[in-house]
Short mmCIF file of C-alpha atoms and ligand atoms in Angstrom, two decimals:
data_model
loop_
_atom_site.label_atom_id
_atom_site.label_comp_id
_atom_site.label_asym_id
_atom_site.label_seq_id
_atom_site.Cartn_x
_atom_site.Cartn_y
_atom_site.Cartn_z
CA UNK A 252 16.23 -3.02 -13.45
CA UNK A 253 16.69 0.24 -11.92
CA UNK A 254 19.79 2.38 -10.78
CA UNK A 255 19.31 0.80 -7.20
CA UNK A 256 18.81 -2.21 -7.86
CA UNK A 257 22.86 -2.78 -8.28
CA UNK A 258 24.76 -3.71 -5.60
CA UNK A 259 27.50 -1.64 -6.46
CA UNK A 260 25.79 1.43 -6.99
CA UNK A 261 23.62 1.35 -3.70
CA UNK A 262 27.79 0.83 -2.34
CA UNK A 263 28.28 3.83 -4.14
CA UNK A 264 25.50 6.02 -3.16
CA UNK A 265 26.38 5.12 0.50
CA UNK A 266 29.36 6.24 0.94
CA UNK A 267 28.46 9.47 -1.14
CA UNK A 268 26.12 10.58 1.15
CA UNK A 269 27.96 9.72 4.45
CA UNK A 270 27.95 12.54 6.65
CA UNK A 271 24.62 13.52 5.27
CA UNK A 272 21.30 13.61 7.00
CA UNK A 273 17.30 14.90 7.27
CA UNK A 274 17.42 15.62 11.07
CA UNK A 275 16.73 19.19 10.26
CA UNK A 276 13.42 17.99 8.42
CA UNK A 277 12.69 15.71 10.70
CA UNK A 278 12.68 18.22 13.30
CA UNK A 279 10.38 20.32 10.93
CA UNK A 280 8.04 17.62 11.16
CA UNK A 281 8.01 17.39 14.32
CA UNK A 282 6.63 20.98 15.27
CA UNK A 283 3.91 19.70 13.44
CA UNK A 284 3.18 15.64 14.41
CA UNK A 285 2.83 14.57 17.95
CA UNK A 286 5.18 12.03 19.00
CA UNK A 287 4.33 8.61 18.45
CA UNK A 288 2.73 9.43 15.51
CA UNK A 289 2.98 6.79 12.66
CA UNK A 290 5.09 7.76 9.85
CA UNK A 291 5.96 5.83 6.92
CA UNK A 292 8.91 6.67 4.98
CA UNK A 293 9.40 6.54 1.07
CA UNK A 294 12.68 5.68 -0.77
CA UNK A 295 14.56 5.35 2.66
CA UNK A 296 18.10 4.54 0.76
CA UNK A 297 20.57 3.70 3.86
CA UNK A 298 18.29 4.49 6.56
CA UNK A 299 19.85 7.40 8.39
CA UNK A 300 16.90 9.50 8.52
CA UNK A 301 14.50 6.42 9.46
CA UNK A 302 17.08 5.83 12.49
CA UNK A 303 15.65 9.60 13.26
CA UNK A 304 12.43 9.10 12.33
CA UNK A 305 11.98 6.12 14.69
CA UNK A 306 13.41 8.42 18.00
CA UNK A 307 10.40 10.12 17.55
CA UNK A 308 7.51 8.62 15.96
CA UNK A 309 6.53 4.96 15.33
CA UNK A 310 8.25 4.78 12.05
CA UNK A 311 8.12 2.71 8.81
CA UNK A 312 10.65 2.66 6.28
CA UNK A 313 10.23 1.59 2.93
CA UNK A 314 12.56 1.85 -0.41
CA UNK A 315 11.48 0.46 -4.70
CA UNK A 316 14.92 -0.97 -3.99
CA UNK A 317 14.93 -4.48 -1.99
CA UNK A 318 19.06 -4.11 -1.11
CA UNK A 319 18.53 -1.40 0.77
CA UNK A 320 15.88 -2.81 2.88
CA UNK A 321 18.01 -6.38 3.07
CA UNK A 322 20.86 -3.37 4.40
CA UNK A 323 18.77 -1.96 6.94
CA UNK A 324 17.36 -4.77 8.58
CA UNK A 325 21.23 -6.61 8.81
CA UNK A 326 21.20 -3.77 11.53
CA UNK A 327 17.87 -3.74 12.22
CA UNK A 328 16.12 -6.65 12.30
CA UNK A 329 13.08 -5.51 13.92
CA UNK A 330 12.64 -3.15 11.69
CA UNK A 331 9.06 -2.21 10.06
CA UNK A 332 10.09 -2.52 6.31
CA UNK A 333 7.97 -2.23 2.99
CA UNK A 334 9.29 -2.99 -0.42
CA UNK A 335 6.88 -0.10 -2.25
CA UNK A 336 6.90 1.74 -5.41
CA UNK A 337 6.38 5.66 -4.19
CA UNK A 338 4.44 6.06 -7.50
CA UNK A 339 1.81 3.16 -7.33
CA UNK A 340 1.97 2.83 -2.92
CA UNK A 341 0.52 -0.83 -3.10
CA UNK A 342 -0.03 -1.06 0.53
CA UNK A 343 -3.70 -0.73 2.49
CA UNK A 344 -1.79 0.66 5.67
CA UNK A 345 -2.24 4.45 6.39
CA UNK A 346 -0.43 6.39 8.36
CA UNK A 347 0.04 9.66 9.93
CA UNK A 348 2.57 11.62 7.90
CA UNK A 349 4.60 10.37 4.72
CA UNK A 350 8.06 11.17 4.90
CA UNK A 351 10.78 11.66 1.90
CA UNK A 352 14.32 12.93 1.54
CA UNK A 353 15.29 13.26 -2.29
CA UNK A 354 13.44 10.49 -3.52
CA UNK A 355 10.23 12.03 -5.47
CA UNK A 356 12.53 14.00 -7.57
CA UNK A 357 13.25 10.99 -9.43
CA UNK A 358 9.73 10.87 -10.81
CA UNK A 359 8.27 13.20 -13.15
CA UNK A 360 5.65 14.94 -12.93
CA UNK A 361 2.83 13.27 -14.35
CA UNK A 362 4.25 10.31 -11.36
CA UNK A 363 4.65 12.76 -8.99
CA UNK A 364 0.73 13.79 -9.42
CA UNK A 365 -0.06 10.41 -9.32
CA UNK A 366 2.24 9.66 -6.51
CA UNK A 367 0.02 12.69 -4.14
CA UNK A 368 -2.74 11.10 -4.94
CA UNK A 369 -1.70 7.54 -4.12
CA UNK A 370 -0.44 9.49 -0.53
CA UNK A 371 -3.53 11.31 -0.32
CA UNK A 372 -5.50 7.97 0.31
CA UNK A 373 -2.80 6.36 2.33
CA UNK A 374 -2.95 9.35 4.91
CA UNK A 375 -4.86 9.50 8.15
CA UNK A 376 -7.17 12.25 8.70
CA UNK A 377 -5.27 15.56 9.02
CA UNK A 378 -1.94 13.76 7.66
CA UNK A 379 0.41 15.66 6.72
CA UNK A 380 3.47 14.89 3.81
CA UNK A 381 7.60 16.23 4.27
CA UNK A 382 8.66 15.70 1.26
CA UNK A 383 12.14 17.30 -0.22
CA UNK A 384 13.73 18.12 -3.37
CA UNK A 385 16.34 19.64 -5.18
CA UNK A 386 15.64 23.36 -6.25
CA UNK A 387 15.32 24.35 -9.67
CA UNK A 388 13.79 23.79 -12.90
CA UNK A 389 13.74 21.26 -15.59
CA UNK A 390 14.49 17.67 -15.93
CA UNK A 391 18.41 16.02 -16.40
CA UNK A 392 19.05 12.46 -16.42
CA UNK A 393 22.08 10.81 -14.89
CA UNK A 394 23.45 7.27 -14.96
CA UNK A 395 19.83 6.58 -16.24
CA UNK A 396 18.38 8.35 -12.80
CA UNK A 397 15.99 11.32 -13.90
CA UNK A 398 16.72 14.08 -11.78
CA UNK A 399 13.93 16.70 -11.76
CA UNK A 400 14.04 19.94 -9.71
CA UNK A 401 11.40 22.03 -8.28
CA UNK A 402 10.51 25.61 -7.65
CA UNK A 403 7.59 26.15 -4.97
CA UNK A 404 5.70 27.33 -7.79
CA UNK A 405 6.42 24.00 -9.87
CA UNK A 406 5.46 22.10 -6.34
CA UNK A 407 1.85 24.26 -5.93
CA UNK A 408 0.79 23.34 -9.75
CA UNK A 409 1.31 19.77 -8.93
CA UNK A 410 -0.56 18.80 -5.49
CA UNK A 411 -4.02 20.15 -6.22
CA UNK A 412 -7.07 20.39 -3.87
CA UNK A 413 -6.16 17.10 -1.83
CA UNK A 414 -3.85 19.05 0.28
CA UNK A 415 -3.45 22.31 2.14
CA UNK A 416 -0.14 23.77 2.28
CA UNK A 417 1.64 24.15 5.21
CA UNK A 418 5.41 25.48 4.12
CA UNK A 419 7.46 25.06 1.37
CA UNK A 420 10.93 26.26 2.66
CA UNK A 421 14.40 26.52 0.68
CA UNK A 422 17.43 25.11 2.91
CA UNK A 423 21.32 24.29 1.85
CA UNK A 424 22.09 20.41 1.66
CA UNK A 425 25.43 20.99 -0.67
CA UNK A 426 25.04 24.45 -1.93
CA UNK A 427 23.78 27.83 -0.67
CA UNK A 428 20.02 27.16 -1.44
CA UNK A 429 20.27 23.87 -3.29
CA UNK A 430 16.99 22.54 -2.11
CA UNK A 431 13.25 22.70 -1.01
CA UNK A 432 11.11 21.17 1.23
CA UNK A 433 7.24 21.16 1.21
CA UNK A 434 5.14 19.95 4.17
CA UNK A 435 1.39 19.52 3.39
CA UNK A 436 -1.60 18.49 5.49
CA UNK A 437 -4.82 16.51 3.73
CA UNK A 438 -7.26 18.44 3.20
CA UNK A 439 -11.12 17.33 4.20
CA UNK A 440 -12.16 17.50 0.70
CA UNK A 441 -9.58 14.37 0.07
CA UNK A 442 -12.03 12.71 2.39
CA UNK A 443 -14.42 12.97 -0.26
CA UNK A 444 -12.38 11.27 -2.76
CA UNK A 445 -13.87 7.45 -2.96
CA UNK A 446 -10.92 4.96 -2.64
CA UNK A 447 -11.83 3.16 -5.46
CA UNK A 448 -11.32 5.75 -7.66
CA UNK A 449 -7.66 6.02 -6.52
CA UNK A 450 -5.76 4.56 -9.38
C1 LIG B 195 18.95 9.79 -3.65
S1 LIG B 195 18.47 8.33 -2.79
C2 LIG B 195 17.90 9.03 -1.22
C3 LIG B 195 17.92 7.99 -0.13
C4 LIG B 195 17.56 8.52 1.27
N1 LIG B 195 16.25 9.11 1.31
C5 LIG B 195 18.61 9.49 1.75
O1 LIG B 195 18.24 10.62 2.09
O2 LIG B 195 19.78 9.13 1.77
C6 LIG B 195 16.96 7.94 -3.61
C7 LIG B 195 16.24 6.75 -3.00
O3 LIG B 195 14.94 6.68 -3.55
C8 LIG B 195 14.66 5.35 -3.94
N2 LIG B 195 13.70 5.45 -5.05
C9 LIG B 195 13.87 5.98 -6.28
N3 LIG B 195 12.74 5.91 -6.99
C10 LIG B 195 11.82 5.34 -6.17
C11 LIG B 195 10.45 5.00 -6.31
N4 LIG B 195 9.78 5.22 -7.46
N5 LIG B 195 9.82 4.44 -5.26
C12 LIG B 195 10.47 4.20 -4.10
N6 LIG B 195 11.76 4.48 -3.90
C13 LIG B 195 12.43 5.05 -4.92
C14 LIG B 195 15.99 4.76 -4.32
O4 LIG B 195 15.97 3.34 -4.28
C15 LIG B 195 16.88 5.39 -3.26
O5 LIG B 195 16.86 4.65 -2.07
#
């Protein structure tokens, strides 16, 4: 059972990050997706920045955690909701950007690697990935959550030839330059990669 799958500490991580949101990535994805586009959203948490998401684009949200899903969709029940792992991706839907606010540094790197790939073969052609993280190096672990930070450099060795960078730009969540964000488009030589050899 992971971190988020206690009711108590999703409680917890709610009303930590009240007042917080992604609108300013959001908007950085937007200079770059047309609207209407179909985004799908990884480790959503309380669903602020799917709420955005959704003004814009046709938006899915998804979360490892089922509680904050069951959350979201007391709210929203209309909602388009998936229950998915952001390492593994077990879905067959693709979509035209990926979307994630402080989730993927909760993987390491080997998952993160593996994660890209997974999001390589879920994207449309030309799709692009937002996904942020908190700047810095090395690996801590917290109330069992790993917590591992990023530099653009650490970011560039991990997404190899499947993707094309677009920008990798520090901003302040918390503290003067506490975080990153990196958008990437697919490159056409991921269109080369057979889906079957997608593990
Ligand atoms: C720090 S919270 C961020 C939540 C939300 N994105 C926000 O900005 O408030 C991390 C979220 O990632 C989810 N998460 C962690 N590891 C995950 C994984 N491997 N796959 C999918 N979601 C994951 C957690 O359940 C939690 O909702």
């Amino acid at each position: 059972m992971g971190f988020y799958d206690d009711e108590e500490n999703v409680e917890t991580y709610v009303q930590m990050a009240e007042g917080y949101d992604g609108r300013e990535l959001v908007a950085a994805l937007g200079q770059h997706l047309p609207p209407g586009s179909t985004v799908l959203e990884l480790g959503m948490g309380p669903g602020k920045d799917l709420a955005l998401l959704a003004e814009a684009f046709t938006a899915t949200g998804s979360d490892r955690s089922d509680i904050f899903l069951r959350r979201y969709r007391r709210d929203h029940p209309d909602a388009d909701l998936l229950l998915l792992d952001a390492v593994t991706l077990e879905t067959e839907r693709c979509f035209d950007a990926i979307y994630s606010n402080k989730v993927l540094h909760h993987l390491s790197v080997d998952e993160l690697r593996k994660s890209l790939h997974r999001q390589a073969a879920r994207l449309n052609a030309d799709g692009l990935l937002l996904h942020s993280f908190w700047y810095g190096e090395g690996t801590e672990e917290h109330h069992g959550l790993r917590f591992t930070y990023h530099t653009a450099e650490s970011l560039t060795a991990v997404f190899g030839s499947e993707f094309e960078k677009v920008a990798c730009v520090c901003y302040t969540e918390i503290d003067e330059g506490d975080s990153l964000y990196l958008l990437l488009r697919r490159s056409s030589q991921a269109l080369s990669v057979p889906r079957a050899n997608v593990t």
